[in-house]
mmCIF file of C-alpha atoms (C1' of nucleotides) in Angstrom:
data_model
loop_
_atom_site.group_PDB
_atom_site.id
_atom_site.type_symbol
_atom_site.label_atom_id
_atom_site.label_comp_id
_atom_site.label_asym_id
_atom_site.label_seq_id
_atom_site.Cartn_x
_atom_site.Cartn_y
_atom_site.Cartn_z
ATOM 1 C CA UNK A 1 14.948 -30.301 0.971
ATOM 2 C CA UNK A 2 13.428 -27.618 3.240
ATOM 3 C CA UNK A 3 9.542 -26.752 4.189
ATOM 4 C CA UNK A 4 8.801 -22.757 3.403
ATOM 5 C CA UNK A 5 8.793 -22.854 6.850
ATOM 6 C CA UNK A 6 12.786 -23.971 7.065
ATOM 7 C CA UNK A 7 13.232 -21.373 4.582
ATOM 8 C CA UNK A 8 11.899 -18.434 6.605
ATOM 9 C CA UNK A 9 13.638 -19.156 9.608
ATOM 10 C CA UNK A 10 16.819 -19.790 7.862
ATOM 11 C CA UNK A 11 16.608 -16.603 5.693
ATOM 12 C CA UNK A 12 14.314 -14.126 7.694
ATOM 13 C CA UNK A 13 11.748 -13.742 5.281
ATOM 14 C CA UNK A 14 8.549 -14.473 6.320
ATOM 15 C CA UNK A 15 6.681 -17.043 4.610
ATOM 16 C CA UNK A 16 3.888 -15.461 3.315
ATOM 17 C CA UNK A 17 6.221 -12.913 1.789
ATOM 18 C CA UNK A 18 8.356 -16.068 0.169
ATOM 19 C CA UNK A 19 4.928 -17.383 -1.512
ATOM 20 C CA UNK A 20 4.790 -13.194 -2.901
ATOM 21 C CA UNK A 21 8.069 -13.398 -4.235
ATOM 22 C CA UNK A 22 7.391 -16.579 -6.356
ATOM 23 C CA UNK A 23 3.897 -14.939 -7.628
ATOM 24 C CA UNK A 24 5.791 -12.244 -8.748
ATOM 25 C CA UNK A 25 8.388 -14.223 -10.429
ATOM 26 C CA UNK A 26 10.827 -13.307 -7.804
ATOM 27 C CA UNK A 27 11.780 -16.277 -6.876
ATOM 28 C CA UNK A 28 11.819 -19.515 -9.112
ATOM 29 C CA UNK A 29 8.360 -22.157 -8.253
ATOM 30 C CA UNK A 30 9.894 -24.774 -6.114
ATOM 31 C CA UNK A 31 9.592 -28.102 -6.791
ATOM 32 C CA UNK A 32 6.788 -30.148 -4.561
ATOM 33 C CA UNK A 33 6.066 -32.823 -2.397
ATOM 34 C CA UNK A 34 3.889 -35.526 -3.244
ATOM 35 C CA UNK A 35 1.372 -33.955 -1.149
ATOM 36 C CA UNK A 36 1.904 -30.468 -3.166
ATOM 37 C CA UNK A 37 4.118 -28.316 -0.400
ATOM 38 C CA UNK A 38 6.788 -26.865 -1.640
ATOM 39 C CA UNK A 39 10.155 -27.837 -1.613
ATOM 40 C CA UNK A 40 13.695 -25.719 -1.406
ATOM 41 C CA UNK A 41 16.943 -26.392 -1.748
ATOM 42 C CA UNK A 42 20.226 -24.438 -1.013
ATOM 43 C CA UNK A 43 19.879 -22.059 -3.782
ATOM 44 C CA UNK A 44 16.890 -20.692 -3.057
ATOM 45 C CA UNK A 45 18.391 -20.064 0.273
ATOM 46 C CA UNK A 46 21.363 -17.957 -1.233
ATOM 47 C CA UNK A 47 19.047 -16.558 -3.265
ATOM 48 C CA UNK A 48 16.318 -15.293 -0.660
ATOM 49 C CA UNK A 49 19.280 -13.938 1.244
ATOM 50 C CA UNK A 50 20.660 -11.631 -1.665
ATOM 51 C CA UNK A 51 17.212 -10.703 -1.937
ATOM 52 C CA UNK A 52 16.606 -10.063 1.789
ATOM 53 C CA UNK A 53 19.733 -8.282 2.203
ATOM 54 C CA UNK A 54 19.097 -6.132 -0.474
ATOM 55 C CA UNK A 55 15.880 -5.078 0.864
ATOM 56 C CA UNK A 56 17.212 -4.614 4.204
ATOM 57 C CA UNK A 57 19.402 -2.065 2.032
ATOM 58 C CA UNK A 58 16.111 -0.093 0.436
ATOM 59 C CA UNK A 59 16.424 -1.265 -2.853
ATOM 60 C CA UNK A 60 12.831 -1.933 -4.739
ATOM 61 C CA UNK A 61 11.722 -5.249 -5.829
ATOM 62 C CA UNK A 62 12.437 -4.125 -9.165
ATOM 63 C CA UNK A 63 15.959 -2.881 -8.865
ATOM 64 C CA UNK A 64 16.578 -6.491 -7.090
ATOM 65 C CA UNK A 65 15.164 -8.440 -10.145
ATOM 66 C CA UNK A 66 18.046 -6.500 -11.974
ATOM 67 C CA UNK A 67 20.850 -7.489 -9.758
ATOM 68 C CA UNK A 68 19.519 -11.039 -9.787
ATOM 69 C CA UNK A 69 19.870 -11.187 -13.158
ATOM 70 C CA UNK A 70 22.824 -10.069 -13.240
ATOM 71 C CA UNK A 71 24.017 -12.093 -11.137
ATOM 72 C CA UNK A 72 22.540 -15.176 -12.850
ATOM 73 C CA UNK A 73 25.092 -13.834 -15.993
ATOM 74 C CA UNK A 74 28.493 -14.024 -14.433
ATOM 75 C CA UNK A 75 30.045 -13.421 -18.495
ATOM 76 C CA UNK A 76 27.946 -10.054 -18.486
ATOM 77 C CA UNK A 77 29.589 -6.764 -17.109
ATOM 78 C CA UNK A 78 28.557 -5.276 -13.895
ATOM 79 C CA UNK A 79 28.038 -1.460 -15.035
ATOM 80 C CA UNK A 80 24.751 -2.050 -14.123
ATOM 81 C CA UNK A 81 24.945 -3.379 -10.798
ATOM 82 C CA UNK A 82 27.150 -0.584 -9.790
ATOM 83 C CA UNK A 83 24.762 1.995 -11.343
ATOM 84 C CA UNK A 84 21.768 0.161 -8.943
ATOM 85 C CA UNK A 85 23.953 0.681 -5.882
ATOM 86 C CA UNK A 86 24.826 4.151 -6.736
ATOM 87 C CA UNK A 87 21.436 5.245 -7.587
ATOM 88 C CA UNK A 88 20.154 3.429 -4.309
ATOM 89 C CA UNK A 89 22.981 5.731 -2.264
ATOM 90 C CA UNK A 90 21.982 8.744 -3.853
ATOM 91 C CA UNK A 91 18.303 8.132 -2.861
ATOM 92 C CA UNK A 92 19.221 7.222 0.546
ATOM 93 C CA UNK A 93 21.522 10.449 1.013
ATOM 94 C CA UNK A 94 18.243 12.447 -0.326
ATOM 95 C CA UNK A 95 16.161 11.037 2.253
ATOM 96 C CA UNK A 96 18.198 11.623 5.062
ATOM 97 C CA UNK A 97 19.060 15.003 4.030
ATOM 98 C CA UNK A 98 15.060 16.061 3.881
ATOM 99 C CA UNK A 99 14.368 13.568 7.146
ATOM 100 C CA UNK A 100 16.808 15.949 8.964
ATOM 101 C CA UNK A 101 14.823 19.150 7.920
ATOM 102 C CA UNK A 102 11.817 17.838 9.202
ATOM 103 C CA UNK A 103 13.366 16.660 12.629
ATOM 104 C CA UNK A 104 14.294 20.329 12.643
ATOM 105 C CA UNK A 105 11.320 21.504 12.222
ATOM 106 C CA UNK A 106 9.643 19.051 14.058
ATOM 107 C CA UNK A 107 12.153 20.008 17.174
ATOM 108 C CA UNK A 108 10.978 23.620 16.957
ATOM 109 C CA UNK A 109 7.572 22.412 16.777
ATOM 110 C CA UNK A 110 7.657 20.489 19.424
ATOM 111 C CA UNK A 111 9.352 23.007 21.497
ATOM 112 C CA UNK A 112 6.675 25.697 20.852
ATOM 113 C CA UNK A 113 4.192 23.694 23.203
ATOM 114 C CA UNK A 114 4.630 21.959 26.435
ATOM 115 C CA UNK A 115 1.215 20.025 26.482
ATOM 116 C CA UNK A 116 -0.437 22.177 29.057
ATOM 117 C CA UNK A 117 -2.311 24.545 27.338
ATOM 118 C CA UNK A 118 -6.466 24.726 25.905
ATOM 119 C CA UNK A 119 -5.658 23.923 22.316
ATOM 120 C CA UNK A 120 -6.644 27.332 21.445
ATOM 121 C CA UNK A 121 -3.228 28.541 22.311
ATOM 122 C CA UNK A 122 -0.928 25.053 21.533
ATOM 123 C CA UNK A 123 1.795 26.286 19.511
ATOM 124 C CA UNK A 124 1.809 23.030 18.007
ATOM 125 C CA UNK A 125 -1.336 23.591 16.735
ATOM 126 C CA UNK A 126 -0.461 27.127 15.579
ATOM 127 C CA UNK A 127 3.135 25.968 13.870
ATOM 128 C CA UNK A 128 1.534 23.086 11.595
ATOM 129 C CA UNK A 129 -1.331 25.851 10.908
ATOM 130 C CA UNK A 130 1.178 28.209 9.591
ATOM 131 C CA UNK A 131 3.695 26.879 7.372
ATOM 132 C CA UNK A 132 5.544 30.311 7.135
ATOM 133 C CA UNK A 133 6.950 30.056 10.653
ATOM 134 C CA UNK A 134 8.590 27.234 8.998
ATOM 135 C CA UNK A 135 12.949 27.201 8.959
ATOM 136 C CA UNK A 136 13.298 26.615 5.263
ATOM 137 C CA UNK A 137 11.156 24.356 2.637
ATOM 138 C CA UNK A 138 10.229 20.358 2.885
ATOM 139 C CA UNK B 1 -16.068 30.565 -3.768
ATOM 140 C CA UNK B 2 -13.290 28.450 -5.107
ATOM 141 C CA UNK B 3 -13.383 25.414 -7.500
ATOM 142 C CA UNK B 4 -11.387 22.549 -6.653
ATOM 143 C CA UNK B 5 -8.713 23.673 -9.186
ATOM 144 C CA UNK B 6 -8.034 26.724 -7.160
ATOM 145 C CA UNK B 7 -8.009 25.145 -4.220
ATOM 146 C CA UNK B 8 -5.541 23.176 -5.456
ATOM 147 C CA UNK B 9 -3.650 25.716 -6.851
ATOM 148 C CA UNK B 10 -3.867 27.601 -3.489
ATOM 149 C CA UNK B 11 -2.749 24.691 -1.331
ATOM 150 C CA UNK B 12 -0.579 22.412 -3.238
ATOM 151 C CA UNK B 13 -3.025 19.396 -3.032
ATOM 152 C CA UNK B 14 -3.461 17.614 -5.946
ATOM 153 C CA UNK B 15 -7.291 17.526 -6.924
ATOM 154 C CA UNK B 16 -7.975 13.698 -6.999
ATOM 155 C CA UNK B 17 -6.135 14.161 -3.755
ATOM 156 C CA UNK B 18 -8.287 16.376 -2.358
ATOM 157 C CA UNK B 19 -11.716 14.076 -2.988
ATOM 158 C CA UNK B 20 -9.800 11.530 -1.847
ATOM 159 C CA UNK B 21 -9.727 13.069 1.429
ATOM 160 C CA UNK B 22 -12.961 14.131 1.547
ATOM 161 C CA UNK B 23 -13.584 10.702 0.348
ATOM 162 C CA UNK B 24 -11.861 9.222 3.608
ATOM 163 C CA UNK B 25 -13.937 12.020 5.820
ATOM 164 C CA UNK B 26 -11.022 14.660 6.570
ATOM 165 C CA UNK B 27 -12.460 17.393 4.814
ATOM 166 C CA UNK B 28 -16.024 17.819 5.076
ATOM 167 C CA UNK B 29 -18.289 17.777 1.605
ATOM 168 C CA UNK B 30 -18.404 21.530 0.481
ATOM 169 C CA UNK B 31 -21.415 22.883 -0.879
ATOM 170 C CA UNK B 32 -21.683 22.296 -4.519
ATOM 171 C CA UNK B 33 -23.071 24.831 -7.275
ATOM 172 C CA UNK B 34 -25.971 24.698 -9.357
ATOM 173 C CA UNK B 35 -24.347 22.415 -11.791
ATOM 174 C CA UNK B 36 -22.753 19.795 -8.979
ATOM 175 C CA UNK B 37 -19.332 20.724 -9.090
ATOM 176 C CA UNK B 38 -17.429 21.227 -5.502
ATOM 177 C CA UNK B 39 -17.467 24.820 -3.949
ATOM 178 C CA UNK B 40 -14.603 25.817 -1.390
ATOM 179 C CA UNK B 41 -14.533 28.487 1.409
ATOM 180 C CA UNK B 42 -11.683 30.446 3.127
ATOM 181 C CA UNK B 43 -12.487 27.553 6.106
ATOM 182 C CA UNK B 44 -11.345 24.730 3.776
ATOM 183 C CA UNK B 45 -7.894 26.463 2.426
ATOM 184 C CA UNK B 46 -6.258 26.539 5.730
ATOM 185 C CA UNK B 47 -7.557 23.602 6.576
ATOM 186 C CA UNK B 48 -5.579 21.628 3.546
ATOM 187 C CA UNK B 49 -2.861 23.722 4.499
ATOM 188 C CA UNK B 50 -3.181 22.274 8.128
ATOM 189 C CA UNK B 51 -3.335 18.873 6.063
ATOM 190 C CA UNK B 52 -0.482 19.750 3.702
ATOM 191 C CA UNK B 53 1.875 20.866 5.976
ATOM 192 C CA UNK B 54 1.408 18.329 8.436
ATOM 193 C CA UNK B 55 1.784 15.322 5.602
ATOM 194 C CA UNK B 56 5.273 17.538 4.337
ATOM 195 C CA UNK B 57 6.139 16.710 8.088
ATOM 196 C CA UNK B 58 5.277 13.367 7.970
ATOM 197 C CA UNK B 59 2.346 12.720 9.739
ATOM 198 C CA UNK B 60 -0.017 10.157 9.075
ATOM 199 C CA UNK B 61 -3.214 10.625 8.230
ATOM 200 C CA UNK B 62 -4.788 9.096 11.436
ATOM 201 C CA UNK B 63 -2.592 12.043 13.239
ATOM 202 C CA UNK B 64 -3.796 14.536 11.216
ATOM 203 C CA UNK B 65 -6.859 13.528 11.317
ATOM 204 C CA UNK B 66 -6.175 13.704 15.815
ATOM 205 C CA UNK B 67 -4.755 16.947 15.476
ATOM 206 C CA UNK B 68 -7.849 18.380 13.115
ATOM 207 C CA UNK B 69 -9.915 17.466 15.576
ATOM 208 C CA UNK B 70 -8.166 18.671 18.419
ATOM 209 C CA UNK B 71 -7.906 22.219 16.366
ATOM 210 C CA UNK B 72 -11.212 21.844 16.059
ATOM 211 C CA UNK B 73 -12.211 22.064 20.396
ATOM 212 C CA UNK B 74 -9.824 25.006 21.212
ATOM 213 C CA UNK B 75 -11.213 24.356 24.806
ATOM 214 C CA UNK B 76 -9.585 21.057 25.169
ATOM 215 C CA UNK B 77 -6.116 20.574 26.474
ATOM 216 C CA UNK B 78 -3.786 19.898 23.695
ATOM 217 C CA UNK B 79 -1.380 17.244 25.206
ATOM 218 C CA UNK B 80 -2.219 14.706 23.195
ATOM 219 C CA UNK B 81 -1.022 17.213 20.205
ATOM 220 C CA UNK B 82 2.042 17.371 21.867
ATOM 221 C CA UNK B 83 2.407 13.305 22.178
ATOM 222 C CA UNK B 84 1.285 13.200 18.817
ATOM 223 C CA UNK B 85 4.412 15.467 17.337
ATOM 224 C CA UNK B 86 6.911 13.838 19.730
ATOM 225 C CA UNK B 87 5.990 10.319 18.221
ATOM 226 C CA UNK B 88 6.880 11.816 15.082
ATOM 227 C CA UNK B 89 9.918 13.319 16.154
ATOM 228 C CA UNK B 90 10.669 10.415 17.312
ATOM 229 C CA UNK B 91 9.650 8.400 14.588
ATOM 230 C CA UNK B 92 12.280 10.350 11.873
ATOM 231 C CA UNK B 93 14.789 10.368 14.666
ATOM 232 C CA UNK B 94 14.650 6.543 14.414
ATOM 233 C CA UNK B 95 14.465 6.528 10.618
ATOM 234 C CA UNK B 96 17.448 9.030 9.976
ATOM 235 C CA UNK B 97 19.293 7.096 12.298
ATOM 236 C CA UNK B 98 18.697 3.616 10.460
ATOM 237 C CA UNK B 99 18.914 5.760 7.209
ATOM 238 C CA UNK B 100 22.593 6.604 8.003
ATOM 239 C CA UNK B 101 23.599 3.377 8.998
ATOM 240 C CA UNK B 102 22.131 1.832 5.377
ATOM 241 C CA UNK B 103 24.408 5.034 3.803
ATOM 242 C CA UNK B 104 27.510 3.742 4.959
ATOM 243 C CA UNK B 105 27.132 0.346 3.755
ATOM 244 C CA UNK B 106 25.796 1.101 0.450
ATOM 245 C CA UNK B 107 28.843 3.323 0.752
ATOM 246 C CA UNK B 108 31.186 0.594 1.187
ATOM 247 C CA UNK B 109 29.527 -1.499 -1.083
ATOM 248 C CA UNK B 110 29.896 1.270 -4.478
ATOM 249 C CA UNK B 111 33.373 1.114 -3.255
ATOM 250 C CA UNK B 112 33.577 -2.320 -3.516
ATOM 251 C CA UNK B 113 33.350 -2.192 -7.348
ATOM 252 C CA UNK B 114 33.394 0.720 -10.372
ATOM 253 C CA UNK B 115 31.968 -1.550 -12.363
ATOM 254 C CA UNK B 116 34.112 -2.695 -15.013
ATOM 255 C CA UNK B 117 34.291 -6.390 -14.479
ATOM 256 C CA UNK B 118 32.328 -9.194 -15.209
ATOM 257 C CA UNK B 119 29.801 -9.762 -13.197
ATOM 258 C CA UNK B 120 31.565 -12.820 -11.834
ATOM 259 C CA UNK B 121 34.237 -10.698 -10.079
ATOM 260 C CA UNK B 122 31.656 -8.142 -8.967
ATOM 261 C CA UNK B 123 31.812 -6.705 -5.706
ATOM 262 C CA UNK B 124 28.533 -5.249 -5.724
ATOM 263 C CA UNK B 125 26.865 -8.790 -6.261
ATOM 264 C CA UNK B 126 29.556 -10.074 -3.633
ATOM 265 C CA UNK B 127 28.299 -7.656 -1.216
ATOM 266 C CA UNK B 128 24.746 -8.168 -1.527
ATOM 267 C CA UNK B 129 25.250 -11.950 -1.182
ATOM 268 C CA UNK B 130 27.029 -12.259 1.540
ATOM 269 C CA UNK B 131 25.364 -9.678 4.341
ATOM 270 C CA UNK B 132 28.415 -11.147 6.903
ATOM 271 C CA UNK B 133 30.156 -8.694 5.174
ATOM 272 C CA UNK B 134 28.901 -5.581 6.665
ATOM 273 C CA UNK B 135 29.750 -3.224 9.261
ATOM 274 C CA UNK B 136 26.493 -3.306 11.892
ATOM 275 C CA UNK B 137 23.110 -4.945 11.489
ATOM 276 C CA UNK B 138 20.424 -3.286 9.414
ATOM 277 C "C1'" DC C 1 -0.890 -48.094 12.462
ATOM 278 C "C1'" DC C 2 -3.263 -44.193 14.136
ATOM 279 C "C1'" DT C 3 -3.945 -39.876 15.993
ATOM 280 C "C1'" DT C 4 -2.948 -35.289 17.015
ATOM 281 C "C1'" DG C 5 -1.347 -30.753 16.230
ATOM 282 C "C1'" DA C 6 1.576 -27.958 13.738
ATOM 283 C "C1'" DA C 7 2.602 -26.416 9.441
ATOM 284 C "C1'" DC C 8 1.160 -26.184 4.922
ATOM 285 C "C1'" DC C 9 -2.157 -25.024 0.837
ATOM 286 C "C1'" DT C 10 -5.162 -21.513 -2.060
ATOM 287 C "C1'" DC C 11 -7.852 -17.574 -2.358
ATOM 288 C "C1'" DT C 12 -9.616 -13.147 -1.228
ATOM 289 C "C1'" DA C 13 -9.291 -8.808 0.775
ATOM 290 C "C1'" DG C 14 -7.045 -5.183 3.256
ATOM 291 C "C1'" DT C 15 -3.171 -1.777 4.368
ATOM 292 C "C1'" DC C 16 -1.347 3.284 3.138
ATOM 293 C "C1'" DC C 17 -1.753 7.160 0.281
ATOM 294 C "C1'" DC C 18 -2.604 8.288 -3.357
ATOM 295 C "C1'" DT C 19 -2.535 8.181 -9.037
ATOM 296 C "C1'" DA C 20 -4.450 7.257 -13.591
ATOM 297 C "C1'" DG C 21 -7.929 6.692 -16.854
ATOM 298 C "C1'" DA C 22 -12.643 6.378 -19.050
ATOM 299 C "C1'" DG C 23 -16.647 8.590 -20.366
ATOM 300 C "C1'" DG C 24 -19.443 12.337 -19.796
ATOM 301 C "C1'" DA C 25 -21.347 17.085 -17.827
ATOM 302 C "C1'" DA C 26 -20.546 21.942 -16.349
ATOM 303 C "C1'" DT C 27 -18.275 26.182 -16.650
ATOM 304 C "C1'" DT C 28 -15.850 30.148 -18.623
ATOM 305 C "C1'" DA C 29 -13.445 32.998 -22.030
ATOM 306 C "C1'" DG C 30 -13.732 34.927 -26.337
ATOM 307 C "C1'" DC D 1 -22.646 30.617 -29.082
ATOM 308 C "C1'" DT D 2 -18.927 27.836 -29.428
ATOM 309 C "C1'" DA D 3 -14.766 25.802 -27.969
ATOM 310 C "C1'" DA D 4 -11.606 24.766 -24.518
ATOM 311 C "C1'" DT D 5 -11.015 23.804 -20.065
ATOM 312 C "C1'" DT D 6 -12.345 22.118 -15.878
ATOM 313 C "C1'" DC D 7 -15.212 19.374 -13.394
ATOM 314 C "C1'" DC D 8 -18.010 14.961 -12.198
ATOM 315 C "C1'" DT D 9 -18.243 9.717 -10.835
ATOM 316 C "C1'" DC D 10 -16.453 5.312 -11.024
ATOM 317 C "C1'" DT D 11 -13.055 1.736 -11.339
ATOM 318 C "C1'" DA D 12 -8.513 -0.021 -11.148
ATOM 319 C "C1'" DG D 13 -3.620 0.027 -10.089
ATOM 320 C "C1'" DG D 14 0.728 0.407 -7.480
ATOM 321 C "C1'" DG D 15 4.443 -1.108 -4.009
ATOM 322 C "C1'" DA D 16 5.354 -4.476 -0.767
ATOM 323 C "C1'" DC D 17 3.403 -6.851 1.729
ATOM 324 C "C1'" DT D 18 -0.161 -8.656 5.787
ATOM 325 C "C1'" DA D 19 -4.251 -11.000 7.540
ATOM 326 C "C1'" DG D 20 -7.773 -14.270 7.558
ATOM 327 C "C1'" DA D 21 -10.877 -18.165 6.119
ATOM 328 C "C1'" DG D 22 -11.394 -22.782 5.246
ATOM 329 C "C1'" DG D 23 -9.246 -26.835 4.145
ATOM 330 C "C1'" DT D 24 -5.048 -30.396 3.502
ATOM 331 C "C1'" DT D 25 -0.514 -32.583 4.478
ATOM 332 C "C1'" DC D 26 3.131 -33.809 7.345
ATOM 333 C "C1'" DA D 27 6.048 -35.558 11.342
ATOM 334 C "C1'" DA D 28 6.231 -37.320 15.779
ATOM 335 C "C1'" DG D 29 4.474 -39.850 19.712
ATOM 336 C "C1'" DG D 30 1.803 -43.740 21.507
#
DNA sequence: CCTTGAACCTCTAGTCCCTAGAGGAATTAG
DNA sequence: CTAATTCCTCTAGGGACTAGAGGTTCAAGG
């Protein structure tokens, strides 16, 4: 049986953040010690790993608690798990496609000022002022 | 004089979002009219646009709240406007980067399944389990 | 067996950036 | 003048934790 502590270091999830998940039924209450610490065992591990990777991969707490119990159904079909996984790509692709307009535009902001001028004339001051200058929308 | 409505309307801020932020002390209490209600200027509207188009960019509001300031002393030199928009730059640089590197694996994951099995034989669970699986860390 | 020090416990509050709702007052258009 | 809309303040919630206070339990060394 493992301390939280043993769990964190074995899974990467910080304790605090373990005692989070099992508030918010995440994560199953662990049995105790006499003195009331709690107590894991090696499914908790496996589990705290799914749920770390996951993470890692930007799905939401909720969209994990899905997957979970899916996985806790092995009869039931996994339609929804791949829906999850696409809808988590799709959102991913979105972000990167608006995080690259805004390097853009952050690159020609940037490149409007060199840091040595009275703020009066910074053309970093003068791009986020004006929106039009702006390359296309974000 | 404009309402908060207008303002609103004018800038793209939502209104609870724009007490808020008066709330929080970046944009000053406006003058109010006979009956209490919130009076705006010409002054105000570009400076929620300043606000609004920095937050589209991705600032935080501690940086916007820097770079309002610095606006604000035009005789002051503006290089910490410039460190404040590389940071940035080089903050989405960073998160496109670790953005891509999620896309792929999610990509390899979806591929791992089209879900029509049980969830026993599920790649997507598979993959989410077992994170030795993937390409690079994340 | 006893002591020490690390790790554990609960609970509250804070982070960031808003968003939502209740209950009521002011404004504006017709 | 009335009715509809907008405005006001105040409180609470959300996602996913993080930090801290004040106290208890555990494991190892002497």
């Amino acid at each position: 049986m493992l301390a939280i502590g043993t769990l964190s270091q074995r899974t990467g999830v910080k304790v605090p953040t373990i005692r989070y998940y099992e508030e918010i039924g995440l994560l199953a209450p662990p049995g105790r010690s006499a003195g009331g610490q709690r107590r894991y065992g090696a499914d908790d591990v496996a589990r705290l790993r799914f749920i770390r990777h996951a993470r890692d991969l930007g799905f939401g707490l909720e969209a994990i608690r899905s997957l979970l119990d899916l996985a806790a159904h092995p009869d039931r079909f996994c339609a929804e798990a791949n829906a999850l996984a696409m809808a988590q790509l799709r959102d991913v692709q979105a972000r990167v496609a608006r995080l690259r307009r805004l390097e853009g535009e952050l690159q020609r902001i940037v490149a409007a000022c060199d840091g040595g001028h009275p703020a009066a004339e910074c053309g970093v001051l003068d791009a986020l002022a004006d929106h039009d200058g702006c390359t296309g929308p974000h």
